[in-house]
Amino acid sequence: MLPWIRALRPLTALLLTAAIALVPATTAHAADARPASGWNDYTCKPSAAHPRPVVLVHGTFGNSVDNWLGLAPYLKNRGYCVFSLDYGQLPGVPLFNGLGPVEKSAEQLAAHVDKVLAATGASETDLVGHSQGGMMPRYYLKFLGGAAEVNALVGIAPSNHGTTLSGLTNLLPYFPGVEDLLNEHTPALADQVVGSDLLTRLNAGGDTVPGVRYTVLATKYDEVVTPYRSQFLDGPGVRNVVLQDLCPLDLSEHLAIGLLDRIAFHEVTNALDPAHATPTTCASVFG
């Protein structure tokens, strides 16, 4: 990717924030009506090989379908019961979710996990989240009792300790009103800025909670959650992975790692079933 294109991505996110403030409040949310290609099947019963349902948690500006057109079928084809949800909706903003306050989104996740567990009869679930979707579940685990219902959390390029958006957020003080725009119209973006009140509370006293296994999958080419090592967690039961340590040829950036990177997908399955993990290499793209 050309450096100037990479640098424009964070700016695009901020411009989209401004555009959201102008979206008419009459457009209906449509993502839930789209076909989900075999996942979100509430008649699915987990097998002995994969006894826990997997809940996929999309990222900022994502939704329950588009974020998972690659990973959901990948897991479904390997025998998992797979579910996804929409969260963080804002009134009048269709398709683009994950924009509301992280605390409220965590409440939506908690309700969805309860629904999945009731339908499948399982006692625990595994969570796989991209970007904000890898960080937000930690609020559910830490403050909403989620640790009793979750076996593992796999974060793909998660915003665990916030982001500078390649330094762009450091410019906010020089543009009066922009930070207020973020807080008023897209609280989730403000929550993910380094040093936010939300992240300070979330990470106080340690990154993890007992009883949950954590895996973080990061790419050194991430241009959104920066620096990429800020995604890592500290604590027992944590495995932090840089994809380029497994395959130096992997050029995925922030979006590609969650949307289509089969090397990352292979590592997700290893995290979900560590007893049967197999080495992840560049050849995993063909698996």
Short mmCIF file of N, CA and C in Angstrom, two decimals, residues 87-88 100-109 139:
data_model
loop_
_atom_site.label_atom_id
_atom_site.label_comp_id
_atom_site.label_asym_id
_atom_site.label_seq_id
_atom_site.Cartn_x
_atom_site.Cartn_y
_atom_site.Cartn_z
N TYR A 87 -24.38 -3.91 17.18
CA TYR A 87 -24.37 -3.15 18.44
C TYR A 87 -23.94 -1.71 18.15
N GLY A 88 -24.18 -0.86 19.12
CA GLY A 88 -23.72 0.52 19.01
C GLY A 88 -24.37 1.31 17.90
N GLY A 100 -22.00 3.89 19.17
CA GLY A 100 -22.52 4.35 20.46
C GLY A 100 -21.53 4.11 21.59
N PRO A 101 -21.86 4.56 22.79
CA PRO A 101 -20.95 4.41 23.93
C PRO A 101 -20.59 2.94 24.17
N VAL A 102 -19.33 2.69 24.47
CA VAL A 102 -18.86 1.32 24.67
C VAL A 102 -19.62 0.63 25.79
N GLU A 103 -19.93 1.35 26.87
CA GLU A 103 -20.66 0.71 27.97
C GLU A 103 -22.01 0.17 27.51
N LYS A 104 -22.73 0.94 26.72
CA LYS A 104 -24.04 0.49 26.22
C LYS A 104 -23.88 -0.67 25.24
N SER A 105 -22.84 -0.62 24.42
CA SER A 105 -22.59 -1.71 23.49
C SER A 105 -22.29 -3.01 24.24
N ALA A 106 -21.57 -2.91 25.36
CA ALA A 106 -21.27 -4.09 26.17
C ALA A 106 -22.56 -4.69 26.74
N GLU A 107 -23.51 -3.84 27.08
CA GLU A 107 -24.80 -4.35 27.56
C GLU A 107 -25.52 -5.11 26.45
N GLN A 108 -25.43 -4.62 25.22
CA GLN A 108 -26.03 -5.31 24.09
C GLN A 108 -25.36 -6.67 23.86
N LEU A 109 -24.04 -6.69 24.01
CA LEU A 109 -23.32 -7.95 23.87
C LEU A 109 -23.75 -8.94 24.94
N TYR A 139 -15.09 -4.97 28.55
CA TYR A 139 -15.95 -4.27 29.48
C TYR A 139 -17.02 -5.21 30.00
#
